[in-house]
mmCIF file of C-alpha atoms and ligand atoms in Angstrom:
data_model
loop_
_atom_site.group_PDB
_atom_site.id
_atom_site.type_symbol
_atom_site.label_atom_id
_atom_site.label_comp_id
_atom_site.label_asym_id
_atom_site.label_seq_id
_atom_site.Cartn_x
_atom_site.Cartn_y
_atom_site.Cartn_z
ATOM 1 C CA MET A 1 173.471 -1.206 36.323
ATOM 2 C CA SER A 2 173.595 -0.140 33.082
ATOM 3 C CA SER A 3 176.150 -2.110 30.841
ATOM 4 C CA LYS A 4 177.414 0.792 28.746
ATOM 5 C CA VAL A 5 181.082 1.733 28.784
ATOM 6 C CA ALA A 6 182.027 4.965 29.601
ATOM 7 C CA LEU A 7 186.334 5.422 29.438
ATOM 8 C CA ILE A 8 187.794 9.169 30.801
ATOM 9 C CA THR A 9 191.168 10.305 30.297
ATOM 10 C CA GLY A 10 192.710 12.659 33.289
ATOM 11 C CA THR A 11 191.260 11.331 36.219
ATOM 12 C CA SER A 12 194.055 11.588 38.962
ATOM 13 C CA SER A 13 192.268 14.902 40.287
ATOM 14 C CA GLY A 14 190.334 17.368 39.323
ATOM 15 C CA ILE A 15 187.463 17.103 36.812
ATOM 16 C CA GLY A 16 188.370 13.599 35.424
ATOM 17 C CA LEU A 17 188.144 11.963 39.206
ATOM 18 C CA GLU A 18 184.875 13.802 39.887
ATOM 19 C CA THR A 19 183.233 12.430 36.870
ATOM 20 C CA ALA A 20 184.999 9.030 37.151
ATOM 21 C CA VAL A 21 182.631 9.128 40.525
ATOM 22 C CA ALA A 22 179.859 11.108 38.969
ATOM 23 C CA ALA A 23 179.497 8.129 35.968
ATOM 24 C CA ALA A 24 179.816 5.519 37.923
ATOM 25 C CA ARG A 25 177.518 6.828 40.794
ATOM 26 C CA ALA A 26 174.960 6.994 37.755
ATOM 27 C CA GLY A 27 175.403 3.451 36.356
ATOM 28 C CA TRP A 28 178.040 3.376 33.896
ATOM 29 C CA THR A 29 180.851 1.160 34.192
ATOM 30 C CA THR A 30 183.507 3.469 34.600
ATOM 31 C CA VAL A 31 186.995 2.979 33.451
ATOM 32 C CA ALA A 32 189.525 6.161 34.416
ATOM 33 C CA THR A 33 192.413 6.326 32.742
ATOM 34 C CA LEU A 34 195.569 8.169 34.213
ATOM 35 C CA ARG A 35 198.873 8.550 32.808
ATOM 36 C CA ASP A 36 200.544 7.583 36.174
ATOM 37 C CA PRO A 37 198.971 4.893 38.041
ATOM 38 C CA ASP A 38 200.625 5.435 40.984
ATOM 39 C CA ARG A 39 198.495 8.527 41.410
ATOM 40 C CA ALA A 40 195.364 6.858 41.371
ATOM 41 C CA GLY A 41 195.122 6.937 45.286
ATOM 42 C CA ALA A 42 193.134 9.822 45.908
ATOM 43 C CA LEU A 43 190.877 8.429 42.765
ATOM 44 C CA ARG A 44 190.404 5.027 44.258
ATOM 45 C CA ALA A 45 189.765 6.556 48.110
ATOM 46 C CA ALA A 46 187.368 9.247 46.232
ATOM 47 C CA ALA A 47 185.512 5.804 45.049
ATOM 48 C CA ASP A 48 185.754 3.696 47.654
ATOM 49 C CA ARG A 49 184.323 6.777 49.994
ATOM 50 C CA ALA A 50 181.004 7.274 47.133
ATOM 51 C CA GLY A 51 181.323 3.169 46.959
ATOM 52 C CA VAL A 52 181.171 2.495 43.453
ATOM 53 C CA PRO A 53 183.898 0.726 41.350
ATOM 54 C CA LEU A 54 185.980 1.809 38.784
ATOM 55 C CA ASP A 55 188.354 -0.160 36.505
ATOM 56 C CA VAL A 56 191.849 1.861 36.818
ATOM 57 C CA ARG A 57 193.977 1.459 33.436
ATOM 58 C CA ARG A 58 197.000 3.960 32.106
ATOM 59 C CA LEU A 59 196.571 5.954 29.644
ATOM 60 C CA ASP A 60 198.917 9.201 28.463
ATOM 61 C CA VAL A 61 197.176 11.268 26.008
ATOM 62 C CA THR A 62 200.733 12.197 24.076
ATOM 63 C CA ASP A 63 201.782 8.301 24.250
ATOM 64 C CA PRO A 64 200.228 7.200 21.374
ATOM 65 C CA ALA A 65 200.690 3.100 22.231
ATOM 66 C CA SER A 66 198.930 4.011 25.389
ATOM 67 C CA VAL A 67 195.822 5.288 23.975
ATOM 68 C CA THR A 68 195.720 1.950 21.999
ATOM 69 C CA ALA A 69 196.309 -0.092 24.407
ATOM 70 C CA ALA A 70 194.059 1.411 26.800
ATOM 71 C CA ILE A 71 191.332 1.322 24.559
ATOM 72 C CA GLU A 72 191.798 -1.687 22.491
ATOM 73 C CA GLY A 73 191.959 -3.341 25.900
ATOM 74 C CA VAL A 74 188.387 -2.016 27.499
ATOM 75 C CA VAL A 75 186.891 -3.207 24.083
ATOM 76 C CA ALA A 76 188.589 -6.362 24.838
ATOM 77 C CA ASP A 77 187.402 -6.848 28.114
ATOM 78 C CA HIS A 78 184.350 -5.211 28.265
ATOM 79 C CA GLY A 79 182.919 -5.821 24.442
ATOM 80 C CA ARG A 80 181.986 -2.169 23.806
ATOM 81 C CA LEU A 81 182.861 1.620 24.741
ATOM 82 C CA ASP A 82 179.969 3.852 24.963
ATOM 83 C CA ALA A 83 181.265 7.367 25.418
ATOM 84 C CA LEU A 84 184.972 8.569 25.440
ATOM 85 C CA ILE A 85 184.902 11.370 28.356
ATOM 86 C CA ASN A 86 188.375 13.713 27.159
ATOM 87 C CA ASN A 87 189.260 15.381 30.023
ATOM 88 C CA ALA A 88 193.478 15.529 30.592
ATOM 89 C CA GLY A 89 194.834 18.806 29.819
ATOM 90 C CA ALA A 90 197.207 20.796 31.331
ATOM 91 C CA GLY A 91 197.555 24.870 31.456
ATOM 92 C CA HIS A 92 200.201 27.202 30.488
ATOM 93 C CA VAL A 93 200.550 30.556 30.844
ATOM 94 C CA GLY A 94 203.179 32.900 28.951
ATOM 95 C CA THR A 95 203.271 34.889 25.646
ATOM 96 C CA ILE A 96 205.136 34.400 22.244
ATOM 97 C CA GLU A 97 207.826 36.605 22.984
ATOM 98 C CA ASN A 98 208.441 35.350 26.368
ATOM 99 C CA GLU A 99 208.598 31.741 25.407
ATOM 100 C CA THR A 100 209.791 29.194 23.035
ATOM 101 C CA VAL A 101 207.704 27.172 20.106
ATOM 102 C CA GLU A 102 208.361 24.071 21.537
ATOM 103 C CA ASP A 103 206.873 25.368 24.769
ATOM 104 C CA VAL A 104 203.890 26.218 22.422
ATOM 105 C CA ARG A 105 203.835 22.750 21.230
ATOM 106 C CA ARG A 106 204.175 21.192 24.003
ATOM 107 C CA VAL A 107 200.615 23.011 25.119
ATOM 108 C CA MET A 108 198.484 21.582 21.554
ATOM 109 C CA GLU A 109 200.285 17.768 22.285
ATOM 110 C CA VAL A 110 198.242 17.452 25.188
ATOM 111 C CA ASN A 111 195.353 19.630 25.758
ATOM 112 C CA PHE A 112 194.643 19.591 21.026
ATOM 113 C CA PHE A 113 196.641 16.138 20.130
ATOM 114 C CA GLY A 114 195.798 14.314 22.641
ATOM 115 C CA VAL A 115 192.553 14.844 22.368
ATOM 116 C CA VAL A 116 192.694 14.281 18.458
ATOM 117 C CA GLN A 117 194.667 10.648 19.233
ATOM 118 C CA THR A 118 191.766 8.963 21.627
ATOM 119 C CA THR A 119 189.284 10.451 19.236
ATOM 120 C CA LYS A 120 190.575 8.112 16.007
ATOM 121 C CA ALA A 121 191.247 5.337 18.529
ATOM 122 C CA ALA A 122 187.998 5.828 20.173
ATOM 123 C CA MET A 123 185.764 6.210 17.009
ATOM 124 C CA PRO A 124 184.885 2.817 15.630
ATOM 125 C CA HIS A 125 183.903 1.995 18.910
ATOM 126 C CA LEU A 126 181.696 4.450 19.760
ATOM 127 C CA ARG A 127 179.891 4.384 16.172
ATOM 128 C CA ALA A 128 179.307 0.796 16.367
ATOM 129 C CA ALA A 129 177.711 1.521 20.243
ATOM 130 C CA GLY A 130 175.528 4.913 18.975
ATOM 131 C CA GLY A 131 177.609 6.143 21.293
ATOM 132 C CA ARG A 132 178.995 9.610 23.104
ATOM 133 C CA LEU A 133 182.006 11.907 22.443
ATOM 134 C CA ILE A 134 182.618 14.318 25.331
ATOM 135 C CA THR A 135 185.643 17.094 25.848
ATOM 136 C CA VAL A 136 185.979 19.224 28.222
ATOM 137 C CA THR A 137 187.034 22.320 26.891
ATOM 138 C CA SER A 138 187.225 25.607 28.554
ATOM 139 C CA VAL A 139 185.572 28.862 28.044
ATOM 140 C CA GLY A 140 189.459 29.774 26.718
ATOM 141 C CA GLY A 141 187.603 27.323 23.596
ATOM 142 C CA VAL A 142 185.371 30.402 22.550
ATOM 143 C CA ILE A 143 187.620 33.114 23.958
ATOM 144 C CA GLY A 144 190.730 34.171 24.012
ATOM 145 C CA GLN A 145 192.322 35.187 26.965
ATOM 146 C CA PRO A 146 195.324 37.395 27.924
ATOM 147 C CA PHE A 147 198.542 35.261 28.331
ATOM 148 C CA ASN A 148 197.078 32.262 27.021
ATOM 149 C CA GLU A 149 198.194 31.959 23.864
ATOM 150 C CA ALA A 150 199.343 28.559 23.631
ATOM 151 C CA TYR A 151 196.274 27.599 25.574
ATOM 152 C CA CYS A 152 193.518 29.005 24.430
ATOM 153 C CA ALA A 153 194.217 27.830 20.664
ATOM 154 C CA ALA A 154 194.882 24.853 21.746
ATOM 155 C CA LYS A 155 191.330 24.955 23.132
ATOM 156 C CA PHE A 156 190.047 26.875 19.617
ATOM 157 C CA ALA A 157 191.414 23.725 17.748
ATOM 158 C CA VAL A 158 189.637 21.553 19.960
ATOM 159 C CA GLU A 159 186.341 23.055 20.020
ATOM 160 C CA GLY A 160 186.423 23.275 15.944
ATOM 161 C CA PHE A 161 187.734 19.726 15.899
ATOM 162 C CA MET A 162 184.831 18.737 17.371
ATOM 163 C CA GLU A 163 182.793 21.266 15.903
ATOM 164 C CA SER A 164 183.266 20.009 12.517
ATOM 165 C CA LEU A 165 183.138 16.288 13.278
ATOM 166 C CA ALA A 166 179.568 16.738 15.527
ATOM 167 C CA PRO A 167 177.320 17.435 11.880
ATOM 168 C CA VAL A 168 179.372 14.041 10.790
ATOM 169 C CA ALA A 169 179.643 11.607 13.657
ATOM 170 C CA ALA A 170 175.978 12.169 14.158
ATOM 171 C CA ARG A 171 175.246 11.044 11.094
ATOM 172 C CA LEU A 172 177.118 7.927 11.852
ATOM 173 C CA GLY A 173 175.409 7.947 15.223
ATOM 174 C CA VAL A 174 178.079 9.340 17.554
ATOM 175 C CA THR A 175 176.594 12.428 19.640
ATOM 176 C CA VAL A 176 179.652 15.138 19.858
ATOM 177 C CA SER A 177 179.565 17.608 23.185
ATOM 178 C CA VAL A 178 181.779 20.419 24.640
ATOM 179 C CA VAL A 179 181.894 20.870 28.198
ATOM 180 C CA GLU A 180 183.216 24.548 28.839
ATOM 181 C CA PRO A 181 184.421 25.521 32.278
ATOM 182 C CA GLY A 182 185.582 28.783 33.679
ATOM 183 C CA ALA A 183 187.510 29.154 36.733
ATOM 184 C CA VAL A 184 187.013 24.982 38.780
ATOM 185 C CA ALA A 185 189.252 25.217 42.055
ATOM 186 C CA THR A 186 191.506 21.929 41.090
ATOM 187 C CA ASP A 187 194.722 21.516 41.115
ATOM 188 C CA PHE A 188 195.196 22.858 37.370
ATOM 189 C CA VAL A 189 196.214 26.282 38.355
ATOM 190 C CA ASP A 190 198.886 24.697 40.565
ATOM 191 C CA ASN A 191 200.250 22.117 38.134
ATOM 192 C CA ILE A 192 201.162 25.135 35.641
ATOM 193 C CA GLY A 193 204.137 25.153 38.158
ATOM 194 C CA LEU A 194 204.421 29.037 38.003
ATOM 195 C CA ASP A 195 206.655 30.703 39.802
ATOM 196 C CA VAL A 196 204.921 33.859 39.339
ATOM 197 C CA THR A 197 207.438 36.374 40.972
ATOM 198 C CA LYS A 198 210.193 34.592 39.089
ATOM 199 C CA VAL A 199 208.328 35.026 35.651
ATOM 200 C CA ILE A 200 207.103 38.735 36.509
ATOM 201 C CA ALA A 201 210.955 39.777 37.168
ATOM 202 C CA ALA A 202 211.866 37.992 34.162
ATOM 203 C CA ALA A 203 208.961 39.679 32.060
ATOM 204 C CA GLY A 204 210.753 42.767 30.946
ATOM 205 C CA ASP A 205 208.101 44.839 28.971
ATOM 206 C CA TYR A 206 205.141 42.511 29.815
ATOM 207 C CA ALA A 207 205.825 42.884 33.699
ATOM 208 C CA GLU A 208 203.057 45.111 34.313
ATOM 209 C CA PRO A 209 200.107 43.181 32.407
ATOM 210 C CA LEU A 210 201.063 39.805 33.501
ATOM 211 C CA GLN A 211 201.104 41.444 37.257
ATOM 212 C CA GLY A 212 197.827 42.537 36.555
ATOM 213 C CA TYR A 213 196.276 39.350 35.228
ATOM 214 C CA VAL A 214 197.950 37.136 37.840
ATOM 215 C CA GLU A 215 196.123 39.168 40.228
ATOM 216 C CA ARG A 216 192.923 38.908 38.306
ATOM 217 C CA THR A 217 192.715 35.475 38.034
ATOM 218 C CA LEU A 218 194.135 34.124 41.212
ATOM 219 C CA GLY A 219 191.227 36.583 43.039
ATOM 220 C CA GLN A 220 188.579 35.017 40.629
ATOM 221 C CA PHE A 221 190.128 31.420 41.732
ATOM 222 C CA ALA A 222 190.128 32.818 45.310
ATOM 223 C CA ASN A 223 186.398 33.810 45.281
ATOM 224 C CA SER A 224 184.524 32.371 42.186
ATOM 225 C CA ALA A 225 185.724 29.195 41.333
ATOM 226 C CA GLN A 226 183.131 25.910 41.247
ATOM 227 C CA THR A 227 183.775 22.399 42.743
ATOM 228 C CA PRO A 228 184.915 20.390 40.491
ATOM 229 C CA GLU A 229 181.705 18.180 41.651
ATOM 230 C CA GLN A 230 179.878 20.714 40.159
ATOM 231 C CA ALA A 231 181.768 20.812 37.079
ATOM 232 C CA ALA A 232 182.192 17.339 36.694
ATOM 233 C CA ALA A 233 177.721 17.006 37.178
ATOM 234 C CA THR A 234 177.901 18.906 33.291
ATOM 235 C CA VAL A 235 179.802 16.297 31.693
ATOM 236 C CA VAL A 236 177.810 13.944 32.888
ATOM 237 C CA GLU A 237 174.809 15.468 32.413
ATOM 238 C CA ALA A 238 176.427 15.024 28.291
ATOM 239 C CA LEU A 239 176.986 12.029 29.207
ATOM 240 C CA THR A 240 173.172 10.853 30.381
ATOM 241 C CA THR A 241 171.154 13.688 28.858
ATOM 242 C CA GLU A 242 169.166 12.191 25.973
ATOM 243 C CA ARG A 243 169.901 14.997 23.545
ATOM 244 C CA PRO A 244 172.719 16.313 24.785
ATOM 245 C CA PRO A 245 173.397 19.877 22.910
ATOM 246 C CA PHE A 246 176.975 20.175 21.329
ATOM 247 C CA ARG A 247 178.390 23.272 23.890
ATOM 248 C CA LEU A 248 177.480 23.031 27.254
ATOM 249 C CA GLN A 249 178.863 25.725 29.804
ATOM 250 C CA THR A 250 179.077 24.374 33.475
ATOM 251 C CA SER A 251 178.052 27.605 35.597
ATOM 252 C CA GLU A 252 176.018 30.577 35.153
ATOM 253 C CA TRP A 253 179.373 32.716 35.111
ATOM 254 C CA ALA A 254 180.541 30.392 32.325
ATOM 255 C CA ARG A 255 177.461 30.929 30.482
ATOM 256 C CA ASP A 256 177.181 34.483 30.791
ATOM 257 C CA PHE A 257 181.305 34.959 29.579
ATOM 258 C CA THR A 258 180.690 32.930 26.738
ATOM 259 C CA GLY A 259 177.754 34.541 25.995
ATOM 260 C CA THR A 260 179.882 38.233 25.440
ATOM 261 C CA LYS A 261 180.825 35.929 21.898
ATOM 262 C CA LEU A 262 178.513 33.030 21.269
ATOM 263 C CA ALA A 263 175.380 33.793 19.239
ATOM 264 C CA ASP A 264 174.617 30.347 19.240
ATOM 265 C CA HIS A 265 175.306 29.320 22.707
ATOM 266 C CA ASP A 266 174.726 25.406 22.742
ATOM 267 C CA GLY A 267 175.613 24.746 18.999
ATOM 268 C CA SER A 268 172.404 23.845 17.927
ATOM 269 C CA ALA A 269 172.006 26.504 15.089
ATOM 270 C CA VAL A 270 175.365 25.378 13.764
ATOM 271 C CA LEU A 271 174.842 21.567 13.844
ATOM 272 C CA ALA A 272 171.721 22.589 12.062
ATOM 273 C CA LEU A 273 173.228 24.237 9.669
ATOM 274 C CA THR A 274 176.491 22.548 8.863
ATOM 275 C CA GLY A 275 174.258 19.120 9.356
ATOM 276 C CA GLY A 276 172.720 20.217 6.227
ATOM 277 C CA TYR A 277 175.683 20.511 4.271
ATOM 278 C CA LEU A 278 175.586 16.574 4.015
ATOM 279 C CA GLY A 279 172.838 16.016 1.720
HETATM 280 P P1 NAP B 301 193.798 18.709 37.036
HETATM 281 O O1 NAP B 301 193.510 18.808 38.699
HETATM 282 O O2 NAP B 301 195.081 19.508 37.059
HETATM 283 O O3 NAP B 301 193.414 17.720 36.052
HETATM 284 C C1 NAP B 301 194.074 17.761 35.240
HETATM 285 C C2 NAP B 301 194.430 15.939 34.930
HETATM 286 O O4 NAP B 301 194.692 16.034 33.015
HETATM 287 C C3 NAP B 301 195.535 15.545 35.865
HETATM 288 O O5 NAP B 301 194.564 14.215 35.835
HETATM 289 C C4 NAP B 301 196.728 15.281 34.954
HETATM 290 O O6 NAP B 301 196.767 14.224 35.080
HETATM 291 C C5 NAP B 301 195.860 14.676 33.334
HETATM 292 N N1 NAP B 301 196.813 14.701 32.493
HETATM 293 C C6 NAP B 301 197.969 16.322 32.654
HETATM 294 N N2 NAP B 301 198.297 15.673 31.039
HETATM 295 C C7 NAP B 301 197.951 14.351 30.745
HETATM 296 C C8 NAP B 301 198.696 13.171 29.312
HETATM 297 N N3 NAP B 301 200.036 13.388 29.170
HETATM 298 N N4 NAP B 301 197.998 11.907 29.832
HETATM 299 C C9 NAP B 301 196.662 11.850 30.558
HETATM 300 N N5 NAP B 301 196.466 12.845 31.511
HETATM 301 C C10 NAP B 301 196.961 13.755 31.958
HETATM 302 O O7 NAP B 301 192.848 20.144 36.424
HETATM 303 P P2 NAP B 301 191.341 20.143 36.333
HETATM 304 O O8 NAP B 301 190.726 21.285 36.416
HETATM 305 O O9 NAP B 301 191.138 19.072 36.418
HETATM 306 O O10 NAP B 301 191.153 20.021 34.160
HETATM 307 C C11 NAP B 301 190.355 18.742 33.700
HETATM 308 C C12 NAP B 301 189.948 19.786 32.695
HETATM 309 O O11 NAP B 301 189.396 20.740 32.494
HETATM 310 C C13 NAP B 301 191.716 19.989 31.153
HETATM 311 O O12 NAP B 301 191.235 19.816 30.374
HETATM 312 C C14 NAP B 301 191.267 21.283 31.911
HETATM 313 O O13 NAP B 301 191.746 21.848 30.435
HETATM 314 C C15 NAP B 301 189.692 21.953 31.704
HETATM 315 N N6 NAP B 301 189.552 23.104 32.864
HETATM 316 C C16 NAP B 301 189.804 23.224 33.851
HETATM 317 C C17 NAP B 301 189.490 24.692 34.017
HETATM 318 C C18 NAP B 301 190.189 25.107 35.508
HETATM 319 O O14 NAP B 301 189.777 26.239 35.881
HETATM 320 N N7 NAP B 301 190.293 24.402 36.709
HETATM 321 C C19 NAP B 301 189.148 25.557 33.786
HETATM 322 C C20 NAP B 301 188.621 25.337 32.357
HETATM 323 C C21 NAP B 301 188.755 23.933 31.525
HETATM 324 P P3 NAP B 301 198.440 14.245 36.379
HETATM 325 O O15 NAP B 301 197.583 13.830 37.694
HETATM 326 O O16 NAP B 301 199.387 12.990 35.992
HETATM 327 O O17 NAP B 301 199.126 15.046 35.790
#
């Protein structure tokens, strides 16, 4: 069994849960964190079915004290931290005229500042280990989509943060990657907690395009979503491949979709360019 230690955020369900199990199966000492330890039932059951051990700890990415306590606790108990997998995140559907700036701030708190917080706490340990920093972003971190202004802004922010950090971190021995899923069949859509009928009824001039967007998106999730196991396999690829690219899509669909915009699909051309700025 490898002595390498990976910490994953948001493992109560979905991609995070499957990534925790798959990382443990790949031989990593896996610290599966969640904001509410009472919600660890599905995680523990999946680990039991797979016959793998998990070190389950509390970490709320919006609570700086819990981030520090979890990461310092891992280093105290395991002696090292080789990989941070930023997976925790939450969707949001809305448009600026129909929501408050506070709504947008909340989306940024979880999806962007949460990643900033964990990354800051983990970096000294990742540097010491020559480790990996992996973040689950989204195809929405590359392409802005209707009624996803706040969510895509947050995921764009994460991608910009990580793309800027990557060449410097590489110089100091840390490999940075972002993983971009398209639709994945998790609790993600339900967890948005959108009462579609109510929101469309209150949407005013936005009702018709919102209805169109919701129908198209629910259709995509019903007909062509990946399983969370499939998305987790790409995260584990970023964890275990010898030289992972900066940018990984989790499916052919995600590759094609982001390819509408990206000339540098895996980020290698950008990193070669900006790495050269460092002398
Ligand atoms: P999910 O099943 O809803 O999982 C999200 C996880 O994040 C849950 O474990 C949730 O915990 C956790 N989380 C939320 N707020 C948190 C906080 N403040 N601190 C710590 N954990 C928190 O959805 P998922 O699809 O697996 O999402 C995982 C990642 O993939 C997210 O970053 C998401 O943006 C990204 N993604 C998903 C899709 C998709 O179609 N599913 C597509 C592209 C990108 P609780 O149970 O406590 O809420």
